[in-house]
Amino acid sequence: MSVTADTYRGGLDAVDRLINRGGDADDLLRAVVEMLHDRFPRYSWVGIYFVEDGELALGPWKGPQATEHVRIPVGQGVCGAAAASGQTEVVDDVNADPRYLACFASTRSEIVVPVTYEGRVVAEIDVDSDQPAAFGSEDRRFLERVATLISPYCLVGWDTGGEAWDP
Ligand code: SME
């Protein structure tokens, strides 16, 4: 199955449908992670981390294996860099990036998209791919749009108690 403009459009429609369905924020975020993993063959592992007390705490994820990195200090790893800067990080070759915290031997490339609310990073979407340079400008635009759509639901954190926002 190849990814086309329709796949990205379909992904955004799916997020809209999930939001319009209403209900619990945790269920929505879990469903968004599953949708990303299941619709995009290059997205080998997908997770959402929540900013909590200067750390990133792992919430919902989908992939072949659990990661040992369930808490990452802001500033560490590719995930921590994206949280610190508020900018998307795209790593075409994880083995060439000294910041990379290895999770899975199969991972070749990674994208981390911060989820911001009123200028504050509250969470991030992390996608690992088993293919090198798997994330192009369409993936970046698409995932940044998904991050915007889910940002209000990330404010309340995850059921592990992840809370990032002090108004
Ligand atoms: N590779 C990430 C750590 C998280 S795992 O990929 C799930 C990093 O360098 O921050």
mmCIF file of C-alpha atoms and ligand atoms in Angstrom:
data_model
loop_
_atom_site.group_PDB
_atom_site.id
_atom_site.type_symbol
_atom_site.label_atom_id
_atom_site.label_comp_id
_atom_site.label_asym_id
_atom_site.label_seq_id
_atom_site.Cartn_x
_atom_site.Cartn_y
_atom_site.Cartn_z
ATOM 1 C CA MET A 1 0.000 0.000 0.000
ATOM 2 C CA SER A 2 1.501 3.299 -1.010
ATOM 3 C CA VAL A 3 0.855 6.592 0.730
ATOM 4 C CA THR A 4 -0.717 9.331 -1.412
ATOM 5 C CA ALA A 5 -2.252 12.740 -0.797
ATOM 6 C CA ASP A 6 -5.511 10.844 -0.181
ATOM 7 C CA THR A 7 -3.897 8.888 2.633
ATOM 8 C CA TYR A 8 -2.955 12.101 4.456
ATOM 9 C CA ARG A 9 -6.387 13.610 3.792
ATOM 10 C CA GLY A 10 -8.017 10.407 4.997
ATOM 11 C CA GLY A 11 -5.874 10.511 8.134
ATOM 12 C CA LEU A 12 -7.034 14.047 8.938
ATOM 13 C CA ASP A 13 -10.657 13.080 8.265
ATOM 14 C CA ALA A 14 -10.227 10.147 10.629
ATOM 15 C CA VAL A 15 -8.938 12.455 13.381
ATOM 16 C CA ASP A 16 -11.920 14.760 12.787
ATOM 17 C CA ARG A 17 -14.316 11.837 13.030
ATOM 18 C CA LEU A 18 -12.715 10.649 16.264
ATOM 19 C CA ILE A 19 -12.957 14.150 17.752
ATOM 20 C CA ASN A 20 -16.591 14.508 16.666
ATOM 21 C CA ARG A 21 -17.397 11.139 18.208
ATOM 22 C CA GLY A 22 -16.832 12.799 21.586
ATOM 23 C CA GLY A 23 -16.029 10.978 24.796
ATOM 24 C CA ASP A 24 -12.952 10.522 26.862
ATOM 25 C CA ALA A 25 -9.678 12.281 25.922
ATOM 26 C CA ASP A 26 -7.620 9.161 26.697
ATOM 27 C CA ASP A 27 -9.758 7.080 24.326
ATOM 28 C CA LEU A 28 -9.414 9.690 21.602
ATOM 29 C CA LEU A 29 -5.622 9.860 21.910
ATOM 30 C CA ARG A 30 -5.342 6.081 21.938
ATOM 31 C CA ALA A 31 -7.473 5.896 18.786
ATOM 32 C CA VAL A 32 -5.378 8.577 17.037
ATOM 33 C CA VAL A 33 -2.174 6.641 17.793
ATOM 34 C CA GLU A 34 -3.744 3.441 16.437
ATOM 35 C CA MET A 35 -4.989 5.187 13.311
ATOM 36 C CA LEU A 36 -1.531 6.642 12.560
ATOM 37 C CA HIS A 37 0.143 3.300 13.065
ATOM 38 C CA ASP A 38 -2.416 1.331 11.042
ATOM 39 C CA ARG A 39 -2.836 3.682 8.049
ATOM 40 C CA PHE A 40 0.798 4.568 7.415
ATOM 41 C CA PRO A 41 2.991 1.550 6.664
ATOM 42 C CA ARG A 42 6.196 3.505 7.311
ATOM 43 C CA TYR A 43 5.062 4.487 10.818
ATOM 44 C CA SER A 44 6.487 1.425 12.569
ATOM 45 C CA TRP A 45 6.017 2.700 16.125
ATOM 46 C CA VAL A 46 3.816 5.622 17.175
ATOM 47 C CA GLY A 47 3.519 7.119 20.639
ATOM 48 C CA ILE A 48 2.443 10.257 22.471
ATOM 49 C CA TYR A 49 4.584 11.638 25.297
ATOM 50 C CA PHE A 50 3.184 14.176 27.766
ATOM 51 C CA VAL A 51 5.222 16.944 29.388
ATOM 52 C CA GLU A 52 5.104 16.397 33.110
ATOM 53 C CA ASP A 53 7.409 17.989 35.698
ATOM 54 C CA GLY A 54 10.234 18.641 33.235
ATOM 55 C CA GLU A 55 9.989 15.157 31.798
ATOM 56 C CA LEU A 56 8.233 13.436 28.938
ATOM 57 C CA ALA A 57 5.945 10.673 30.160
ATOM 58 C CA LEU A 58 4.830 8.046 27.671
ATOM 59 C CA GLY A 59 1.076 7.758 27.125
ATOM 60 C CA PRO A 60 -0.600 5.704 24.392
ATOM 61 C CA TRP A 61 1.626 3.923 21.907
ATOM 62 C CA LYS A 62 1.331 1.295 19.198
ATOM 63 C CA GLY A 63 4.083 -0.785 17.677
ATOM 64 C CA PRO A 64 5.646 -4.206 17.772
ATOM 65 C CA GLN A 65 7.400 -3.627 21.107
ATOM 66 C CA ALA A 66 7.230 -1.531 24.259
ATOM 67 C CA THR A 67 9.983 1.058 24.700
ATOM 68 C CA GLU A 68 12.138 1.239 27.809
ATOM 69 C CA HIS A 69 12.042 5.051 27.478
ATOM 70 C CA VAL A 70 8.814 5.710 29.329
ATOM 71 C CA ARG A 71 10.181 8.889 30.937
ATOM 72 C CA ILE A 72 12.637 11.164 29.111
ATOM 73 C CA PRO A 73 13.989 14.391 30.645
ATOM 74 C CA VAL A 74 13.187 17.465 28.498
ATOM 75 C CA GLY A 75 16.443 18.232 26.652
ATOM 76 C CA GLN A 76 17.512 14.594 26.303
ATOM 77 C CA GLY A 77 17.247 12.526 23.145
ATOM 78 C CA VAL A 78 15.467 13.576 19.982
ATOM 79 C CA CYS A 79 12.194 13.665 21.936
ATOM 80 C CA GLY A 80 13.646 15.914 24.614
ATOM 81 C CA ALA A 81 15.141 18.249 21.988
ATOM 82 C CA ALA A 82 11.763 18.740 20.304
ATOM 83 C CA ALA A 83 10.105 19.420 23.659
ATOM 84 C CA ALA A 84 12.807 21.943 24.619
ATOM 85 C CA SER A 85 12.676 23.874 21.336
ATOM 86 C CA GLY A 86 9.008 23.430 20.432
ATOM 87 C CA GLN A 87 10.183 22.571 16.899
ATOM 88 C CA THR A 88 9.605 19.394 14.924
ATOM 89 C CA GLU A 89 12.669 17.140 14.725
ATOM 90 C CA VAL A 90 13.198 14.933 11.669
ATOM 91 C CA VAL A 91 16.083 12.462 11.852
ATOM 92 C CA ASP A 92 16.743 10.684 8.552
ATOM 93 C CA ASP A 93 19.389 8.365 10.027
ATOM 94 C CA VAL A 94 19.077 7.773 13.755
ATOM 95 C CA ASN A 95 22.481 6.070 13.873
ATOM 96 C CA ALA A 96 24.131 9.301 12.726
ATOM 97 C CA ASP A 97 22.458 11.495 15.366
ATOM 98 C CA PRO A 98 24.310 11.542 18.700
ATOM 99 C CA ARG A 99 21.165 12.729 20.499
ATOM 100 C CA TYR A 100 19.225 9.621 19.564
ATOM 101 C CA LEU A 101 18.085 7.402 22.448
ATOM 102 C CA ALA A 102 17.844 3.909 21.001
ATOM 103 C CA CYS A 103 14.610 2.030 21.613
ATOM 104 C CA PHE A 104 14.379 -0.565 18.882
ATOM 105 C CA ALA A 105 17.222 -2.125 16.873
ATOM 106 C CA SER A 106 15.041 -1.901 13.749
ATOM 107 C CA THR A 107 14.512 1.886 13.855
ATOM 108 C CA ARG A 108 16.264 3.817 11.064
ATOM 109 C CA SER A 109 14.552 7.229 11.119
ATOM 110 C CA GLU A 110 12.358 9.250 13.455
ATOM 111 C CA ILE A 111 10.074 12.304 13.566
ATOM 112 C CA VAL A 112 9.040 14.083 16.745
ATOM 113 C CA VAL A 113 6.282 16.700 16.516
ATOM 114 C CA PRO A 114 5.585 18.897 19.538
ATOM 115 C CA VAL A 115 1.966 19.415 20.561
ATOM 116 C CA THR A 116 1.571 22.991 21.738
ATOM 117 C CA TYR A 117 -1.284 24.790 23.395
ATOM 118 C CA GLU A 118 -1.180 28.577 23.657
ATOM 119 C CA GLY A 119 2.533 28.504 22.887
ATOM 120 C CA ARG A 120 3.394 25.867 25.476
ATOM 121 C CA VAL A 121 4.592 22.354 24.643
ATOM 122 C CA VAL A 122 2.165 20.017 26.403
ATOM 123 C CA ALA A 123 2.958 16.759 24.597
ATOM 124 C CA GLU A 124 4.535 15.343 21.464
ATOM 125 C CA ILE A 125 3.913 12.767 18.790
ATOM 126 C CA ASP A 126 6.879 10.436 18.272
ATOM 127 C CA VAL A 127 7.044 8.194 15.205
ATOM 128 C CA ASP A 128 9.838 5.696 14.519
ATOM 129 C CA SER A 129 10.297 4.057 11.127
ATOM 130 C CA ASP A 130 12.172 0.940 10.153
ATOM 131 C CA GLN A 131 12.957 2.689 6.862
ATOM 132 C CA PRO A 132 15.710 5.302 6.509
ATOM 133 C CA ALA A 133 14.574 8.884 5.775
ATOM 134 C CA ALA A 134 10.935 7.809 6.020
ATOM 135 C CA PHE A 135 9.564 11.250 6.902
ATOM 136 C CA GLY A 136 9.162 13.877 4.202
ATOM 137 C CA SER A 137 7.578 17.295 4.179
ATOM 138 C CA GLU A 138 4.077 15.779 3.752
ATOM 139 C CA ASP A 139 4.526 13.696 6.889
ATOM 140 C CA ARG A 140 5.750 16.727 8.757
ATOM 141 C CA ARG A 141 2.806 18.892 7.619
ATOM 142 C CA PHE A 142 0.334 16.105 8.290
ATOM 143 C CA LEU A 143 1.616 15.265 11.773
ATOM 144 C CA GLU A 144 1.851 18.959 12.702
ATOM 145 C CA ARG A 145 -1.822 19.298 11.707
ATOM 146 C CA VAL A 146 -2.713 16.217 13.768
ATOM 147 C CA ALA A 147 -0.805 17.756 16.706
ATOM 148 C CA THR A 148 -2.870 20.941 16.413
ATOM 149 C CA LEU A 149 -6.126 18.975 16.295
ATOM 150 C CA ILE A 150 -5.325 16.887 19.373
ATOM 151 C CA SER A 151 -3.726 19.651 21.452
ATOM 152 C CA PRO A 152 -6.808 20.454 23.591
ATOM 153 C CA TYR A 153 -7.091 16.752 24.484
ATOM 154 C CA CYS A 154 -3.426 16.599 25.471
ATOM 155 C CA LEU A 155 -3.886 19.399 28.016
ATOM 156 C CA VAL A 156 -5.437 17.104 30.547
ATOM 157 C CA GLY A 157 -2.575 14.666 30.141
ATOM 158 C CA TRP A 158 -2.858 10.928 30.252
ATOM 159 C CA ASP A 159 -4.336 8.623 32.844
ATOM 160 C CA THR A 160 -0.909 8.139 34.363
ATOM 161 C CA GLY A 161 -1.487 11.638 35.749
ATOM 162 C CA GLY A 162 0.429 13.524 33.070
ATOM 163 C CA GLU A 163 -0.392 17.182 33.560
ATOM 164 C CA ALA A 164 1.572 19.854 31.814
ATOM 165 C CA TRP A 165 -0.511 22.905 31.899
ATOM 166 C CA ASP A 166 -0.733 25.420 34.685
ATOM 167 C CA PRO A 167 -2.963 28.205 33.403
HETATM 168 N N1 SME B 1 14.275 7.779 20.121
HETATM 169 C C1 SME B 1 13.709 8.688 21.077
HETATM 170 C C2 SME B 1 13.281 7.972 22.322
HETATM 171 C C3 SME B 1 11.903 7.446 22.270
HETATM 172 S S1 SME B 1 11.740 5.998 21.392
HETATM 173 O O1 SME B 1 12.042 6.265 19.979
HETATM 174 C C4 SME B 1 10.198 5.421 21.460
HETATM 175 C C5 SME B 1 14.699 9.796 21.383
HETATM 176 O O2 SME B 1 15.821 9.787 20.906
HETATM 177 O O3 SME B 1 14.337 10.706 22.136
#
